[in-house]
Amino acid sequence: MLRLAIQKSGRLFDDSVALLHDAGISFGSNPGRLLRTQAHNFPLEIIFLRDDDIPEYVEEGVVDAGIVGENVVLEKQRTVRTVERLGFGKCRLCIAMPKNTGYQGVQSLRDRRIATSYVRVLNDFLEKHTVRADIHEISGAVEIAPSLGLADAIFDIVSTGSTLLANGLREVETVLESEALLIADPALSPEKADVLDRLLFRLNANRNAKGHRYILMNAPNAKLGEIIRILPGIKSPTVLPLALEGWSSLHSVVPEAVFWDVLEQLKAAGAEGILVVPIERMIL
Ligand code: PRT
Ligand code: ZN
């Protein structure tokens, strides 16, 4: 049985639950009230925690693994292993200053007062640039610190940037691009490591499927060579004869990233009746 911590409520909750459900794991979820639950069909216990506590619980072995923002993992500096980047909860940790303050690079922060709840990440960044500044730790509503005269700059999470804008601030440095991570205790028992591998296998099958499309088309046999060269595929495309003499049907898998380019090239090369189908799971 693997014990996995996810955020009890907040920005990572829905995506964390969806990730597990998409992996075919079913459990009762009742945000805000339920503190732990056991999956019905997978050896997994889910513990609902505040995100700030997850790295410490993983380090201490209270839970075996957790889903938490990279920003929190870096700030807490606990000994945990990053198993997988999960692609949701994306945000950046930025330094921002009042709109009208001049900024000529990191040196402009020298001896400035910077308000943040990410003291360690900020400290590491300033040390790397050999800039000494005055860091003020505050736990929330960091964005209003400059207008209250409490700080000259802030260091905080930005997503759309609308909170900065509403507080008359502008982003001057991006220090970290963050997303949700699956972290684990570096010293899992073989039995737990095996459950984690099974979970990862499912997550990867879903992720691969989301990044690809299944494509089917008809083409005259004379054009097959050219079309096969265009199709990336996993190994090579499937080619089946059509009932109509001199024609074939081709099937292949195309990565999402190059999908539209490939489609245009196929059409230009003489492919017809092109069908594009989503893939549910994909094991490479
Ligand atoms: O209760 P608990 O301690 O568990 O939750 P929390 O309140 O500490 O965290 P929560 O739920 O707000 O965020 C959880 C994680 O989501 C963070 O640690 C980040 O990894 C990630 N994340 C992604 C964000 C944002 N986007 C985000 N926009 N966390 C916070 N914000 C804040 C930001 O600080 C700003 O104040 O949302 C506000 C709006 O941002 P803009 O730029 O879209 O205006
Ligand atoms: Zn928190």
mmCIF file of C-alpha atoms and ligand atoms in Angstrom:
data_model
loop_
_atom_site.group_PDB
_atom_site.id
_atom_site.type_symbol
_atom_site.label_atom_id
_atom_site.label_comp_id
_atom_site.label_asym_id
_atom_site.label_seq_id
_atom_site.Cartn_x
_atom_site.Cartn_y
_atom_site.Cartn_z
ATOM 1 C CA MET A 1 0.000 0.000 0.000
ATOM 2 C CA LEU A 2 1.376 3.385 -1.039
ATOM 3 C CA ARG A 3 0.413 6.492 0.908
ATOM 4 C CA LEU A 4 0.031 9.555 -1.329
ATOM 5 C CA ALA A 5 -0.567 13.088 -0.067
ATOM 6 C CA ILE A 6 -2.501 15.552 -2.190
ATOM 7 C CA GLN A 7 -3.659 19.082 -1.399
ATOM 8 C CA LYS A 8 -6.757 19.095 0.814
ATOM 9 C CA SER A 9 -8.339 22.001 -1.026
ATOM 10 C CA GLY A 10 -6.976 24.737 -3.249
ATOM 11 C CA ARG A 11 -5.532 25.181 -6.694
ATOM 12 C CA LEU A 12 -3.996 21.709 -7.033
ATOM 13 C CA PHE A 13 -6.907 19.697 -5.651
ATOM 14 C CA ASP A 14 -9.052 19.209 -8.773
ATOM 15 C CA ASP A 15 -6.161 18.348 -11.081
ATOM 16 C CA SER A 16 -4.638 15.942 -8.547
ATOM 17 C CA VAL A 17 -7.944 14.083 -8.183
ATOM 18 C CA ALA A 18 -8.460 14.080 -11.974
ATOM 19 C CA LEU A 19 -4.958 12.669 -12.494
ATOM 20 C CA LEU A 20 -5.722 9.709 -10.225
ATOM 21 C CA HIS A 21 -9.181 9.144 -11.709
ATOM 22 C CA ASP A 22 -7.732 9.199 -15.255
ATOM 23 C CA ALA A 23 -5.299 6.535 -14.062
ATOM 24 C CA GLY A 24 -8.335 4.368 -13.338
ATOM 25 C CA ILE A 25 -8.047 4.774 -9.554
ATOM 26 C CA SER A 26 -11.374 5.284 -7.822
ATOM 27 C CA PHE A 27 -11.830 6.611 -4.311
ATOM 28 C CA GLY A 28 -14.303 8.676 -2.332
ATOM 29 C CA SER A 29 -13.273 12.308 -2.340
ATOM 30 C CA ASN A 30 -14.866 14.867 -0.139
ATOM 31 C CA PRO A 31 -12.789 18.041 -0.163
ATOM 32 C CA GLY A 32 -12.561 19.987 3.046
ATOM 33 C CA ARG A 33 -13.770 17.198 5.329
ATOM 34 C CA LEU A 34 -12.171 13.904 4.432
ATOM 35 C CA LEU A 35 -8.603 13.579 5.717
ATOM 36 C CA ARG A 36 -7.746 10.182 4.275
ATOM 37 C CA THR A 37 -9.322 7.652 1.993
ATOM 38 C CA GLN A 38 -8.411 4.341 0.458
ATOM 39 C CA ALA A 39 -8.664 3.596 -3.243
ATOM 40 C CA HIS A 40 -11.143 0.820 -4.066
ATOM 41 C CA ASN A 41 -9.164 -0.739 -6.895
ATOM 42 C CA PHE A 42 -5.481 0.133 -6.372
ATOM 43 C CA PRO A 43 -3.138 -0.253 -3.368
ATOM 44 C CA LEU A 44 -3.196 3.457 -2.623
ATOM 45 C CA GLU A 45 -4.159 5.483 0.417
ATOM 46 C CA ILE A 46 -4.770 9.166 -0.219
ATOM 47 C CA ILE A 47 -4.076 11.688 2.529
ATOM 48 C CA PHE A 48 -5.401 15.245 2.182
ATOM 49 C CA LEU A 49 -2.980 17.877 3.520
ATOM 50 C CA ARG A 50 -2.090 21.559 3.255
ATOM 51 C CA ASP A 51 0.373 21.860 0.406
ATOM 52 C CA ASP A 52 3.040 23.442 2.658
ATOM 53 C CA ASP A 53 3.164 20.307 4.827
ATOM 54 C CA ILE A 54 3.578 17.779 2.006
ATOM 55 C CA PRO A 55 7.409 17.945 1.519
ATOM 56 C CA GLU A 56 8.015 17.496 5.255
ATOM 57 C CA TYR A 57 5.576 14.573 5.529
ATOM 58 C CA VAL A 58 7.268 12.899 2.555
ATOM 59 C CA GLU A 59 10.760 13.452 3.968
ATOM 60 C CA GLU A 60 9.757 12.023 7.319
ATOM 61 C CA GLY A 61 8.088 8.992 5.758
ATOM 62 C CA VAL A 62 4.658 9.861 7.213
ATOM 63 C CA VAL A 63 3.482 9.598 3.609
ATOM 64 C CA ASP A 64 5.387 7.882 0.788
ATOM 65 C CA ALA A 65 4.698 10.340 -1.996
ATOM 66 C CA GLY A 66 2.932 13.611 -2.661
ATOM 67 C CA ILE A 67 1.649 15.975 -5.315
ATOM 68 C CA VAL A 68 2.786 19.535 -4.684
ATOM 69 C CA GLY A 69 3.987 22.676 -6.470
ATOM 70 C CA GLU A 70 7.675 22.878 -7.338
ATOM 71 C CA ASN A 71 7.691 26.332 -5.708
ATOM 72 C CA VAL A 72 6.792 24.708 -2.368
ATOM 73 C CA VAL A 73 9.309 21.860 -2.818
ATOM 74 C CA LEU A 74 12.154 24.317 -3.486
ATOM 75 C CA GLU A 75 11.192 26.588 -0.621
ATOM 76 C CA LYS A 76 10.920 23.810 1.948
ATOM 77 C CA GLN A 77 14.311 22.279 1.024
ATOM 78 C CA ARG A 78 13.371 18.826 2.257
ATOM 79 C CA THR A 79 15.081 15.645 1.119
ATOM 80 C CA VAL A 80 12.577 14.282 -1.377
ATOM 81 C CA ARG A 81 12.898 12.773 -4.841
ATOM 82 C CA THR A 82 11.136 14.357 -7.807
ATOM 83 C CA VAL A 83 9.531 11.461 -9.628
ATOM 84 C CA GLU A 84 7.576 13.242 -12.357
ATOM 85 C CA ARG A 85 6.601 16.707 -13.558
ATOM 86 C CA LEU A 86 2.832 16.654 -13.845
ATOM 87 C CA GLY A 87 2.112 19.530 -16.238
ATOM 88 C CA PHE A 88 -0.577 21.303 -14.195
ATOM 89 C CA GLY A 89 -0.532 24.036 -11.510
ATOM 90 C CA LYS A 90 1.736 26.043 -13.767
ATOM 91 C CA CYS A 91 2.877 29.412 -12.475
ATOM 92 C CA ARG A 92 6.068 31.411 -12.074
ATOM 93 C CA LEU A 93 7.854 32.950 -9.117
ATOM 94 C CA CYS A 94 8.618 36.541 -10.001
ATOM 95 C CA ILE A 95 10.081 39.699 -8.592
ATOM 96 C CA ALA A 96 7.761 42.638 -9.165
ATOM 97 C CA MET A 97 8.093 46.338 -8.450
ATOM 98 C CA PRO A 98 5.789 49.348 -8.516
ATOM 99 C CA LYS A 99 5.101 50.317 -12.140
ATOM 100 C CA ASN A 100 7.114 53.519 -12.094
ATOM 101 C CA THR A 101 10.247 52.195 -10.362
ATOM 102 C CA GLY A 102 13.241 52.037 -12.689
ATOM 103 C CA TYR A 103 14.829 48.611 -13.142
ATOM 104 C CA GLN A 104 18.159 47.917 -14.834
ATOM 105 C CA GLY A 105 18.664 44.281 -13.913
ATOM 106 C CA VAL A 106 19.209 42.323 -10.708
ATOM 107 C CA GLN A 107 21.716 44.904 -9.398
ATOM 108 C CA SER A 108 18.796 47.352 -9.042
ATOM 109 C CA LEU A 109 17.585 45.195 -6.140
ATOM 110 C CA ARG A 110 20.670 45.972 -4.027
ATOM 111 C CA ASP A 111 19.621 47.039 -0.504
ATOM 112 C CA ARG A 112 15.961 47.068 -1.504
ATOM 113 C CA ARG A 113 13.299 45.664 0.817
ATOM 114 C CA ILE A 114 11.619 42.663 -0.806
ATOM 115 C CA ALA A 115 8.477 41.108 0.697
ATOM 116 C CA THR A 116 7.872 37.405 0.126
ATOM 117 C CA SER A 117 6.752 34.092 1.557
ATOM 118 C CA TYR A 118 9.488 32.367 -0.495
ATOM 119 C CA VAL A 119 12.518 33.464 1.526
ATOM 120 C CA ARG A 120 14.809 30.589 0.606
ATOM 121 C CA VAL A 121 14.167 30.616 -3.130
ATOM 122 C CA LEU A 122 14.676 34.384 -3.182
ATOM 123 C CA ASN A 123 17.789 34.172 -1.057
ATOM 124 C CA ASP A 124 19.320 31.559 -3.392
ATOM 125 C CA PHE A 125 18.543 33.743 -6.402
ATOM 126 C CA LEU A 126 20.073 36.870 -4.863
ATOM 127 C CA GLU A 127 23.150 34.969 -3.698
ATOM 128 C CA LYS A 128 23.657 33.578 -7.179
ATOM 129 C CA HIS A 129 23.734 37.169 -8.461
ATOM 130 C CA THR A 130 25.773 38.381 -5.457
ATOM 131 C CA VAL A 131 23.146 40.961 -4.608
ATOM 132 C CA ARG A 132 22.397 41.733 -0.979
ATOM 133 C CA ALA A 133 18.839 42.836 -0.281
ATOM 134 C CA ASP A 134 16.573 43.084 2.714
ATOM 135 C CA ILE A 135 14.118 40.178 2.677
ATOM 136 C CA HIS A 136 10.859 40.598 4.616
ATOM 137 C CA GLU A 137 9.003 37.378 5.217
ATOM 138 C CA ILE A 138 5.232 37.717 5.121
ATOM 139 C CA SER A 139 2.799 34.875 4.777
ATOM 140 C CA GLY A 140 0.026 36.275 2.592
ATOM 141 C CA ALA A 141 -1.269 39.233 0.574
ATOM 142 C CA VAL A 142 2.302 39.950 -0.462
ATOM 143 C CA GLU A 143 1.146 42.100 -3.388
ATOM 144 C CA ILE A 144 -0.068 44.948 -1.190
ATOM 145 C CA ALA A 145 3.239 45.334 0.704
ATOM 146 C CA PRO A 146 4.691 48.041 -1.628
ATOM 147 C CA SER A 147 1.556 50.208 -1.507
ATOM 148 C CA LEU A 148 1.587 50.000 2.305
ATOM 149 C CA GLY A 149 5.178 51.235 2.309
ATOM 150 C CA LEU A 150 6.348 47.889 3.705
ATOM 151 C CA ALA A 151 8.596 46.946 0.797
ATOM 152 C CA ASP A 152 10.159 48.234 -2.440
ATOM 153 C CA ALA A 153 9.524 45.004 -4.300
ATOM 154 C CA ILE A 154 7.800 41.660 -3.896
ATOM 155 C CA PHE A 155 8.684 38.105 -4.799
ATOM 156 C CA ASP A 156 5.581 35.972 -5.335
ATOM 157 C CA ILE A 157 3.663 33.550 -7.518
ATOM 158 C CA VAL A 158 2.272 34.960 -10.743
ATOM 159 C CA SER A 159 -0.093 33.181 -13.058
ATOM 160 C CA THR A 160 -2.076 35.532 -15.315
ATOM 161 C CA GLY A 161 -0.435 38.663 -13.877
ATOM 162 C CA SER A 162 -3.780 40.316 -13.143
ATOM 163 C CA THR A 163 -3.115 40.513 -9.387
ATOM 164 C CA LEU A 164 0.140 42.382 -10.061
ATOM 165 C CA LEU A 165 -1.633 44.724 -12.442
ATOM 166 C CA ALA A 166 -4.433 45.408 -9.950
ATOM 167 C CA ASN A 167 -1.799 46.375 -7.380
ATOM 168 C CA GLY A 168 0.156 48.683 -9.683
ATOM 169 C CA LEU A 169 3.119 46.295 -9.946
ATOM 170 C CA ARG A 170 5.130 45.035 -12.911
ATOM 171 C CA GLU A 171 7.163 41.889 -13.258
ATOM 172 C CA VAL A 172 10.901 42.569 -13.465
ATOM 173 C CA GLU A 173 12.457 39.085 -13.038
ATOM 174 C CA THR A 174 11.177 35.537 -13.485
ATOM 175 C CA VAL A 175 13.098 33.384 -11.042
ATOM 176 C CA LEU A 176 11.320 30.040 -11.419
ATOM 177 C CA GLU A 177 8.821 28.384 -13.787
ATOM 178 C CA SER A 178 6.870 26.019 -11.575
ATOM 179 C CA GLU A 179 4.386 23.190 -12.012
ATOM 180 C CA ALA A 180 2.973 20.413 -9.846
ATOM 181 C CA LEU A 181 5.427 17.605 -9.085
ATOM 182 C CA LEU A 182 5.000 14.041 -7.968
ATOM 183 C CA ILE A 183 7.565 13.681 -5.194
ATOM 184 C CA ALA A 184 8.484 10.600 -3.183
ATOM 185 C CA ASP A 185 10.452 9.460 -0.199
ATOM 186 C CA PRO A 186 13.889 8.536 -1.640
ATOM 187 C CA ALA A 187 13.975 5.352 0.467
ATOM 188 C CA LEU A 188 10.769 3.479 -0.370
ATOM 189 C CA SER A 189 10.448 -0.229 0.408
ATOM 190 C CA PRO A 190 10.511 -2.476 -2.698
ATOM 191 C CA GLU A 191 6.788 -3.118 -2.301
ATOM 192 C CA LYS A 192 5.940 0.621 -2.229
ATOM 193 C CA ALA A 193 8.384 1.393 -5.039
ATOM 194 C CA ASP A 194 6.557 -1.198 -7.116
ATOM 195 C CA VAL A 195 3.173 0.487 -6.504
ATOM 196 C CA LEU A 196 4.717 3.858 -7.407
ATOM 197 C CA ASP A 197 6.039 2.336 -10.664
ATOM 198 C CA ARG A 198 2.575 1.022 -11.476
ATOM 199 C CA LEU A 199 1.088 4.445 -10.834
ATOM 200 C CA LEU A 200 3.741 6.072 -13.050
ATOM 201 C CA PHE A 201 3.088 3.571 -15.821
ATOM 202 C CA ARG A 202 -0.565 4.644 -15.846
ATOM 203 C CA LEU A 203 0.241 8.361 -15.694
ATOM 204 C CA ASN A 204 2.640 8.001 -18.619
ATOM 205 C CA ALA A 205 0.139 6.006 -20.682
ATOM 206 C CA ASN A 206 -2.335 8.876 -20.261
ATOM 207 C CA ARG A 207 0.216 11.573 -20.929
ATOM 208 C CA ASN A 208 1.487 9.880 -24.103
ATOM 209 C CA ALA A 209 -2.082 9.447 -25.309
ATOM 210 C CA LYS A 210 -2.872 13.133 -24.735
ATOM 211 C CA GLY A 211 0.207 14.152 -26.728
ATOM 212 C CA HIS A 212 -0.719 12.080 -29.799
ATOM 213 C CA ARG A 213 -3.499 11.548 -32.348
ATOM 214 C CA TYR A 214 -4.404 8.471 -34.347
ATOM 215 C CA ILE A 215 -4.713 9.256 -38.022
ATOM 216 C CA LEU A 216 -6.287 7.215 -40.845
ATOM 217 C CA MET A 217 -6.370 8.059 -44.556
ATOM 218 C CA ASN A 218 -6.748 6.646 -48.028
ATOM 219 C CA ALA A 219 -4.175 7.126 -50.762
ATOM 220 C CA PRO A 220 -3.442 5.884 -54.269
ATOM 221 C CA ASN A 221 -0.682 3.263 -54.177
ATOM 222 C CA ALA A 222 1.514 5.452 -56.394
ATOM 223 C CA LYS A 223 1.675 8.024 -53.571
ATOM 224 C CA LEU A 224 2.392 5.601 -50.715
ATOM 225 C CA GLY A 225 6.162 6.125 -50.646
ATOM 226 C CA GLU A 226 5.876 9.889 -50.306
ATOM 227 C CA ILE A 227 3.126 9.663 -47.663
ATOM 228 C CA ILE A 228 5.022 7.106 -45.579
ATOM 229 C CA ARG A 229 8.030 9.461 -45.520
ATOM 230 C CA ILE A 230 5.821 12.237 -44.068
ATOM 231 C CA LEU A 231 4.245 10.102 -41.330
ATOM 232 C CA PRO A 232 6.322 9.999 -38.130
ATOM 233 C CA GLY A 233 4.500 7.005 -36.514
ATOM 234 C CA ILE A 234 5.733 4.929 -33.587
ATOM 235 C CA LYS A 235 7.524 2.335 -35.736
ATOM 236 C CA SER A 236 6.065 2.742 -39.182
ATOM 237 C CA PRO A 237 2.535 3.225 -40.510
ATOM 238 C CA THR A 238 0.109 0.352 -41.070
ATOM 239 C CA VAL A 239 -0.779 -0.043 -44.762
ATOM 240 C CA LEU A 240 -3.889 -2.055 -45.726
ATOM 241 C CA PRO A 241 -5.291 -2.593 -49.223
ATOM 242 C CA LEU A 242 -8.683 -1.037 -49.988
ATOM 243 C CA ALA A 243 -11.327 -3.020 -51.889
ATOM 244 C CA LEU A 244 -10.866 -0.453 -54.646
ATOM 245 C CA GLU A 245 -7.984 -1.551 -56.891
ATOM 246 C CA GLY A 246 -4.813 0.587 -56.649
ATOM 247 C CA TRP A 247 -5.701 2.239 -53.324
ATOM 248 C CA SER A 248 -4.596 1.694 -49.732
ATOM 249 C CA SER A 249 -5.576 2.786 -46.247
ATOM 250 C CA LEU A 250 -2.790 4.096 -43.960
ATOM 251 C CA HIS A 251 -2.939 4.276 -40.160
ATOM 252 C CA SER A 252 -0.435 6.042 -37.965
ATOM 253 C CA VAL A 253 0.138 7.920 -34.731
ATOM 254 C CA VAL A 254 1.154 11.573 -34.933
ATOM 255 C CA PRO A 255 2.521 13.740 -32.100
ATOM 256 C CA GLU A 256 0.260 16.650 -31.231
ATOM 257 C CA ALA A 257 3.147 19.122 -31.606
ATOM 258 C CA VAL A 258 3.621 18.487 -35.348
ATOM 259 C CA PHE A 259 0.088 17.441 -36.087
ATOM 260 C CA TRP A 260 -1.109 20.354 -38.256
ATOM 261 C CA ASP A 261 2.106 20.443 -40.311
ATOM 262 C CA VAL A 262 1.824 16.721 -41.004
ATOM 263 C CA LEU A 263 -1.840 17.067 -41.965
ATOM 264 C CA GLU A 264 -1.071 19.784 -44.533
ATOM 265 C CA GLN A 265 1.778 17.760 -46.023
ATOM 266 C CA LEU A 266 -0.373 14.615 -46.266
ATOM 267 C CA LYS A 267 -3.105 16.482 -48.092
ATOM 268 C CA ALA A 268 -0.586 18.007 -50.492
ATOM 269 C CA ALA A 269 0.928 14.543 -51.109
ATOM 270 C CA GLY A 270 -2.439 13.128 -52.217
ATOM 271 C CA ALA A 271 -3.970 11.600 -49.060
ATOM 272 C CA GLU A 272 -7.775 11.619 -49.013
ATOM 273 C CA GLY A 273 -10.520 10.970 -46.466
ATOM 274 C CA ILE A 274 -8.224 11.758 -43.583
ATOM 275 C CA LEU A 275 -9.696 10.849 -40.179
ATOM 276 C CA VAL A 276 -8.205 12.000 -36.894
ATOM 277 C CA VAL A 277 -9.104 10.152 -33.698
ATOM 278 C CA PRO A 278 -8.126 10.796 -30.069
ATOM 279 C CA ILE A 279 -6.143 8.077 -28.310
ATOM 280 C CA GLU A 280 -7.285 7.001 -24.856
ATOM 281 C CA ARG A 281 -4.153 5.258 -23.546
ATOM 282 C CA MET A 282 -0.749 4.762 -25.114
ATOM 283 C CA ILE A 283 2.020 2.443 -23.928
ATOM 284 C CA LEU A 284 5.305 2.931 -25.722
HETATM 285 O O1 PRT B 1 -4.328 25.705 1.875
HETATM 286 P P1 PRT B 1 -3.034 25.404 1.238
HETATM 287 O O2 PRT B 1 -1.833 25.876 2.047
HETATM 288 O O3 PRT B 1 -2.948 23.958 0.848
HETATM 289 O O4 PRT B 1 -3.037 26.185 -0.164
HETATM 290 P P2 PRT B 1 -2.360 27.565 -0.575
HETATM 291 O O5 PRT B 1 -3.360 28.649 -0.368
HETATM 292 O O6 PRT B 1 -0.997 27.726 0.028
HETATM 293 O O7 PRT B 1 -2.079 27.313 -2.117
HETATM 294 P P3 PRT B 1 -3.015 27.504 -3.407
HETATM 295 O O8 PRT B 1 -4.109 26.499 -3.394
HETATM 296 O O9 PRT B 1 -3.365 28.935 -3.602
HETATM 297 O O10 PRT B 1 -1.939 27.127 -4.538
HETATM 298 C C1 PRT B 1 -1.374 25.854 -4.587
HETATM 299 C C2 PRT B 1 -0.291 25.842 -5.646
HETATM 300 O O11 PRT B 1 -0.844 26.196 -6.921
HETATM 301 C C3 PRT B 1 0.839 26.862 -5.473
HETATM 302 O O12 PRT B 1 1.810 26.447 -4.540
HETATM 303 C C4 PRT B 1 1.405 26.929 -6.889
HETATM 304 O O13 PRT B 1 2.274 25.850 -7.105
HETATM 305 C C5 PRT B 1 0.154 26.712 -7.775
HETATM 306 N N1 PRT B 1 -0.372 27.959 -8.406
HETATM 307 C C6 PRT B 1 -0.659 28.081 -9.730
HETATM 308 C C7 PRT B 1 -0.677 29.130 -7.812
HETATM 309 C C8 PRT B 1 -1.156 29.987 -8.829
HETATM 310 N N2 PRT B 1 -1.144 29.304 -9.998
HETATM 311 C C9 PRT B 1 -1.569 31.336 -8.478
HETATM 312 N N3 PRT B 1 -1.986 32.097 -9.367
HETATM 313 N N4 PRT B 1 -0.607 29.557 -6.534
HETATM 314 C C10 PRT B 1 -1.012 30.801 -6.223
HETATM 315 N N5 PRT B 1 -1.460 31.714 -7.146
HETATM 316 C C11 PRT B 1 -1.862 33.048 -6.628
HETATM 317 C C12 PRT B 1 -0.859 34.168 -6.901
HETATM 318 O O14 PRT B 1 0.041 34.244 -5.815
HETATM 319 C C13 PRT B 1 -1.726 35.416 -6.952
HETATM 320 O O15 PRT B 1 -1.808 35.993 -5.672
HETATM 321 O O16 PRT B 1 -3.018 33.461 -7.239
HETATM 322 C C14 PRT B 1 -3.087 34.874 -7.312
HETATM 323 C C15 PRT B 1 -3.597 35.210 -8.679
HETATM 324 O O17 PRT B 1 -2.592 35.112 -9.650
HETATM 325 P P4 PRT B 1 -2.686 35.898 -11.036
HETATM 326 O O18 PRT B 1 -1.277 36.186 -11.514
HETATM 327 O O19 PRT B 1 -3.414 34.981 -11.978
HETATM 328 O O20 PRT B 1 -3.455 37.163 -10.787
HETATM 329 ZN ZN ZN B 2 -0.095 26.575 1.267
#
